[in-house]
XYZ file of C-alpha atoms in Angstrom:
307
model
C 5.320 6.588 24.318
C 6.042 6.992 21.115
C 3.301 6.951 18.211
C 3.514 3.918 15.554
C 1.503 4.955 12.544
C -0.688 1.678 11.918
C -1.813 0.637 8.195
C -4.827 -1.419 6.977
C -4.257 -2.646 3.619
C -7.256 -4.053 3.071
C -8.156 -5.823 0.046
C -5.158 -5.772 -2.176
C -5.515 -7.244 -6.019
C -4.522 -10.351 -5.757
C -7.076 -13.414 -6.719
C -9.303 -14.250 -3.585
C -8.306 -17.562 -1.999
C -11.038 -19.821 -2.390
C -10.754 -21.909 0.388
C -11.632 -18.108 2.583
C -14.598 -18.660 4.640
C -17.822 -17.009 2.749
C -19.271 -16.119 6.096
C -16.132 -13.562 6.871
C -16.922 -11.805 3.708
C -13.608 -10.798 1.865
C -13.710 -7.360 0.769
C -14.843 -6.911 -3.044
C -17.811 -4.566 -3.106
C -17.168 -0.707 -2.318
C -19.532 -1.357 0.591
C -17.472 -4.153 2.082
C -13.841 -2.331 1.455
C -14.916 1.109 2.806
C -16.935 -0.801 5.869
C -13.807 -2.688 6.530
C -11.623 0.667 6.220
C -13.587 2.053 8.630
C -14.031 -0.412 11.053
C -10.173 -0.738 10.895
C -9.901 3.118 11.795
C -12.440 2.699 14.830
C -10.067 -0.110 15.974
C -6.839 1.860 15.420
C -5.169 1.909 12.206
C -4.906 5.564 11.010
C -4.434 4.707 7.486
C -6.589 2.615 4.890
C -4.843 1.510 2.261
C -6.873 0.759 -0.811
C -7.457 -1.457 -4.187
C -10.474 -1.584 -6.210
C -11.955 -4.617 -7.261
C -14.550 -5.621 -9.893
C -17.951 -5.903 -7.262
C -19.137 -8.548 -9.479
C -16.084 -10.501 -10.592
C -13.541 -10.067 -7.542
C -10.512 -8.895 -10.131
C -8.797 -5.943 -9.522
C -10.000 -2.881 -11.552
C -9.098 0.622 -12.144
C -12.562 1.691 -12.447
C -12.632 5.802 -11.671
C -16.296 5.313 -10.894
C -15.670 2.720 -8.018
C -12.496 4.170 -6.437
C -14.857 7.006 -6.102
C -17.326 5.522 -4.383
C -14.966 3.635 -1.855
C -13.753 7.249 -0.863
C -17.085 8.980 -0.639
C -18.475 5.836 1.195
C -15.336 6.266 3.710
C -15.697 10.217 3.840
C -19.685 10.304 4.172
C -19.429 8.056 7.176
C -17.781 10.646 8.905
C -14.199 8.883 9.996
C -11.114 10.508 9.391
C -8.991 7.790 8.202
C -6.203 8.758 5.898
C -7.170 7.214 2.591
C -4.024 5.798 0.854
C -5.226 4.357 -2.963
C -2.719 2.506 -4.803
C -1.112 3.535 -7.857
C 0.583 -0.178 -8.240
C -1.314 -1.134 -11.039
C -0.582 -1.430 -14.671
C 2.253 -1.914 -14.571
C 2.611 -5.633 -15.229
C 4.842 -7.063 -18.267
C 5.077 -10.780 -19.158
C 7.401 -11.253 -22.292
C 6.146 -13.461 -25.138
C 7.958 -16.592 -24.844
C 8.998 -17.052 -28.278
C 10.165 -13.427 -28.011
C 11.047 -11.594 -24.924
C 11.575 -8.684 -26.478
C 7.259 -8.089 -27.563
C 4.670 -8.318 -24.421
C 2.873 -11.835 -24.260
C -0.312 -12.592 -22.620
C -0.998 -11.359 -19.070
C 0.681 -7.842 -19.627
C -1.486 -5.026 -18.605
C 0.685 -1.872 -18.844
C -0.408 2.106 -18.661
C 0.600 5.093 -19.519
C 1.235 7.501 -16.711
C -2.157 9.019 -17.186
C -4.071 5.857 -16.678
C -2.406 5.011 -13.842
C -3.420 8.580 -11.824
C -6.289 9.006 -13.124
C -8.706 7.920 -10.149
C -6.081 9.969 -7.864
C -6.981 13.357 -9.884
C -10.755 12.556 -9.566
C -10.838 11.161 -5.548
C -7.989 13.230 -4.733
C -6.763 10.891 -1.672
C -4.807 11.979 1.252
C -1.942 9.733 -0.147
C -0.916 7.027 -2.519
C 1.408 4.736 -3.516
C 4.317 4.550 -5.667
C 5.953 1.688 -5.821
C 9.807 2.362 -6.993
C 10.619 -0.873 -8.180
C 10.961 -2.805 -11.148
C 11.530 -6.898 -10.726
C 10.818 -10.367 -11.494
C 7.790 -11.454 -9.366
C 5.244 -14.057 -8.735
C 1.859 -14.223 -7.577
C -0.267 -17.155 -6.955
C 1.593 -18.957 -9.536
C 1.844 -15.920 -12.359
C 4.888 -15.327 -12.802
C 5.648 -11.639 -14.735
C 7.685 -8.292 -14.243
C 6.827 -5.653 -12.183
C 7.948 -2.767 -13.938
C 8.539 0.841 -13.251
C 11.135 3.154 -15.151
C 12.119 5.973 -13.644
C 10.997 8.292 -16.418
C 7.175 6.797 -15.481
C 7.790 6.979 -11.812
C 9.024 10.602 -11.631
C 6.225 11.800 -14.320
C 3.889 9.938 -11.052
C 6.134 11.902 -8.347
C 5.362 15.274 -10.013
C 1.801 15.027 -10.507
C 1.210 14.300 -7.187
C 2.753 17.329 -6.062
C 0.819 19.109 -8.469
C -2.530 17.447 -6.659
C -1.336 17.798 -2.488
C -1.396 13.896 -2.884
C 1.309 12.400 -0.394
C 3.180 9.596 -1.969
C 3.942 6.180 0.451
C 7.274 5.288 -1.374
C 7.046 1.339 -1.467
C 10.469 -0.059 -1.798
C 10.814 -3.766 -2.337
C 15.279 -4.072 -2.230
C 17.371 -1.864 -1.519
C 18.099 -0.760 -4.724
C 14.737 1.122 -4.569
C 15.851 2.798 -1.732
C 18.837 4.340 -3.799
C 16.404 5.061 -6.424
C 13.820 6.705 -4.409
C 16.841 8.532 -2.829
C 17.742 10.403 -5.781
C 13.873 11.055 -6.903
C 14.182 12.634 -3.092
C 17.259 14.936 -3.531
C 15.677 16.557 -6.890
C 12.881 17.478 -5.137
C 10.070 15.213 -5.885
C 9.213 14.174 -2.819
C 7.777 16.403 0.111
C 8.899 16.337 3.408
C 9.156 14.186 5.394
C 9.475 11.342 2.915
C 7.162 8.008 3.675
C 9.420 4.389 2.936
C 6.930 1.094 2.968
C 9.832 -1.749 3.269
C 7.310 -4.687 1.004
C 9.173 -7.593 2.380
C 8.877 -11.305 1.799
C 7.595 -11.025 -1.719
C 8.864 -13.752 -3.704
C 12.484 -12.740 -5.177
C 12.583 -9.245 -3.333
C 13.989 -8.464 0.112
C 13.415 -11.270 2.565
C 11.378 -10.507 5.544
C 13.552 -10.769 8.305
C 15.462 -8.560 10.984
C 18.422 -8.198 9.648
C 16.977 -6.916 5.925
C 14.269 -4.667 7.385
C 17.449 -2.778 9.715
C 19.756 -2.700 6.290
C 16.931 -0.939 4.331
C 16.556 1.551 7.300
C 20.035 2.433 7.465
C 19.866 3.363 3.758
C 17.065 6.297 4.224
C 17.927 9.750 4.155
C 18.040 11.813 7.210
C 14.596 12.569 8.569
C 12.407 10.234 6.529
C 9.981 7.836 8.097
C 8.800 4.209 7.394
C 7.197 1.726 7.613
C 7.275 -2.470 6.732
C 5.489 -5.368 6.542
C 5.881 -9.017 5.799
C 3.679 -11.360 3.753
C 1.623 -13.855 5.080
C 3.018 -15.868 8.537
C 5.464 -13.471 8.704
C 2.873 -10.549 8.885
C 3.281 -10.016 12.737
C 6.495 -10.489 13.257
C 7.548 -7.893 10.980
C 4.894 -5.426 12.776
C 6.050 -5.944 16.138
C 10.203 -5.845 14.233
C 8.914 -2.559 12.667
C 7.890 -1.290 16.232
C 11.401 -2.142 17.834
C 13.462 -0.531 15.212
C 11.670 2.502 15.455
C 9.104 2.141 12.427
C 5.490 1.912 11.492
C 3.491 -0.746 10.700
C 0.934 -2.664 7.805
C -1.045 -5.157 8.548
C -3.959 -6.344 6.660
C -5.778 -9.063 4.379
C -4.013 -7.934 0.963
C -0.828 -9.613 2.747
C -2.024 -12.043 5.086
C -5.165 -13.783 5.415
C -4.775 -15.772 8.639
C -4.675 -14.718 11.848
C -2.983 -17.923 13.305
C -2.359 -21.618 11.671
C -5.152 -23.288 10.415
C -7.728 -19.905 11.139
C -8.960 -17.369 8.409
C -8.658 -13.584 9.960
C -10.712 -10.656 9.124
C -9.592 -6.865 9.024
C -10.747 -5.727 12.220
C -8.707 -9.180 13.734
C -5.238 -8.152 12.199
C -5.414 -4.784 12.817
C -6.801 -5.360 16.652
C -3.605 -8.003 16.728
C -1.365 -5.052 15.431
C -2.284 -2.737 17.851
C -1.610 -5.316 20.836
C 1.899 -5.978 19.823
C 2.596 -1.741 19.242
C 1.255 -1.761 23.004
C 2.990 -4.541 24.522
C 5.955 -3.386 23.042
C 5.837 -0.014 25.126
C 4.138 2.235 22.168
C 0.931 3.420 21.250
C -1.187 3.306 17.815
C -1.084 6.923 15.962
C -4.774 8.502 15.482
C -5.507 9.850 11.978
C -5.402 13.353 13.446
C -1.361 12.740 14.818
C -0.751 10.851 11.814
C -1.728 13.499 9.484
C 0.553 16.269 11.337
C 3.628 13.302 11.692
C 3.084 13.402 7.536
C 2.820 16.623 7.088
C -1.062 16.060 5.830
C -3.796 18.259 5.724
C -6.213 17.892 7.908
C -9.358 15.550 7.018
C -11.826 18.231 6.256
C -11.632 22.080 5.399
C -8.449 22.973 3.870
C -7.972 24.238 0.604
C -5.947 21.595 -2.162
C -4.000 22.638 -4.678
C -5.996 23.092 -7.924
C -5.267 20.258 -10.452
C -3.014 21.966 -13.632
C-alpha cells in the first residue's frame, strides 16, 4: 500500500457562514483550532494546516501572540502532527475604482517581513507559499491575490534560513512554471511539496483532467497534493489518491459533509481517510510523513539558528 499524506486545513480565513450550526463549534479560538488539529491527527491526517483568527471577532488575524499559542497548545498536548501555518495573507490588492493604478478599500498588503513574522517566532514544521498572483473572489469580495516573484523568493529564502518546509500552493499552471524556476535556483529543498488549490473561482477548475495536466508539469521527483472547494472536496481527494497524490480536506474549503448537512473536522477528515482506504491505500502517520518530506522529526533535533 502506498502512503497518501492526508491534510486538515482547518479553519481557513474566510468569513464564517452564518447559517453553520453553533452547536458544531467552528474553529475561532486557539483552543478550538488546536483541539480540532489534534483531533484530526488522532483520526489520521498527518498534517494541520493552520489560520489564525481574531478569538473574539472570527476575522482572520496575523496576531504573533495567537499563532503562538495555537502551536504550543498543539505541541503541549503531546501529538506529533506536522504543523503547516499559512503565509497566504497580506497579500490582498483591490484597485481604487476611479483609479486602478492606487489601492482602494479592502487592500491589506505586507511587506515580506510581516508576512513571516509568526513563522520566525513558532518556527512550524512547514508553511505555505502560495505562488500565484490572480483575480479572485470570496464570498462576494472580489480583489487580487497578489504575489511577485521578488516577494515570493525573499519568502523562499528565509525559510531556508529557518528549516521551515514550504507547501508550494499553485492555483494554474502558470504557477507551476513559476514555482519551477524558484525550484531550479535552488530555493526549494528537496523533495519539493505542490498543493494543486482547485475550484477557486477564476483559477484551475477542479476536475480530472486539470488536476492530471498540473501533475504532468512538476519536476522530476516532487510530490503533491490537491484539493477541491466545497462539493467537489471529495472527489478531488479520492482523484488525488488515483493519480498518485496526497490529499486536503477540511472546513477552510468545505463545510458540508453531504447536501443539506454541516460537517465538522474530525467528519471530513474520517471521510478522507475512507476513500484513501477503499481506494487500496493507506493514510501517512506524522512520523512517515515527516521522513516522505524530508522533515525533522517532531521533537529533539537541532533547527537552524534564525540569521
Amino acid at each position: 500500500m502506498r502512503k497518501v499524506i492526508l491534510t486538515c486545513a482547518v479553519t481557513g480565513g474566510a468569513p464564517v457562514s452564518p447559517r453553520y450550526p453553533r452547536e458544531l463549534s467552528f474553529p475561532v479560538t486557539p483552543k478550538q483550532i488546536a483541539r480540532d488539529a489534534i483531533a484530526a491527527a488522532k483520526a489520521g491526517a498527518a498534517v494541520a494546516h493552520i489560520h489564525a483568527r481574531d478569538p473574539e471577532t472570527g476575522a482572520p488575524t496575523r496576531d504573533v501572540a495567537i499563532y503562538k499559542e495555537i502551536c504550543d497548545r498543539i505541541r503541549d498536548s503531546g501529538s506529533d502532527v506536522i504543523i503547516n501555518l499559512t503565509c497566504g495573507h497580506a497579500a490582498i490588492f483591490c484597485p481604487d475604482p476611479e483609479d486602478e493604478s492606487r489601492a482602494g478599500p479592502g487592500t491589506d498588503m505586507g511587506n515580506v517581513e510581516e508576512r513571516i513574522r509568526h513563522i520566525e517566532e513558532c518556527l512550524p514544521d512547514m508553511c505555505s507559499l502560495d505562488v500565484t498572483t490572480g483575480n479572485q473572489v470570496e464570498a462576494g469580495f472580489e480583489f487580487v491575490y497578489l504575489n511577485t516573484p521578488r516577494t515570493l523568493s525573499a519568502m523562499a529564502r528565509r525559510f531556508r534560513e529557518l528549516g521551515v518546509k514550504p507547501e508550494i500552493e499553485v492555483f494554474q499552471a502558470g504557477d507551476i512554471l513559476l514555482a519551477n524556476h524558484f525550484h531550479e535556483h535552488g530555493l526549494f529543498d528537496e523533495p519539493p511539496l505542490y498543493q494543486f488549490v482547485l475550484g477557486v473561482k477564476w483559477g484551475a477548475p477542479a476536475t480530472p483532467g486539470t488536476m492530471a495536466y498540473m501533475k504532468d508539469l512538476l519536476p522530476a521527483g516532487s510530490l503533491w497534493a490537491a484539493f477541491g472547494i466545497s462539493r467537489l472536496q471529495m472527489p478531488m481527494a479520492a482523484q488525488a489518491v488515483l493519480l498518485g497524490g496526497n490529499v486536503r480536506v477540511g472546513l477552510e474549503d468545505n463545510i458540508y459533509l453531504r447536501r443539506g448537512e454541516f460537517a465538522t473536522n474530525l467528519q471530513l477528515v474520517e471521510r478522507a481517510v475512507q476513500i484513501i482506504r477503499l481506494l487500496g491505500e493507506e493514510p501517512a502517520t506524522s512520523a512517515e510523513a515527516r521522513e516522505m518530506l524530508g522533515l525533522c522529526s517532531a521533537r529533539g533535533e537541532t533547527r537552524p539558528a534564525a540569521a
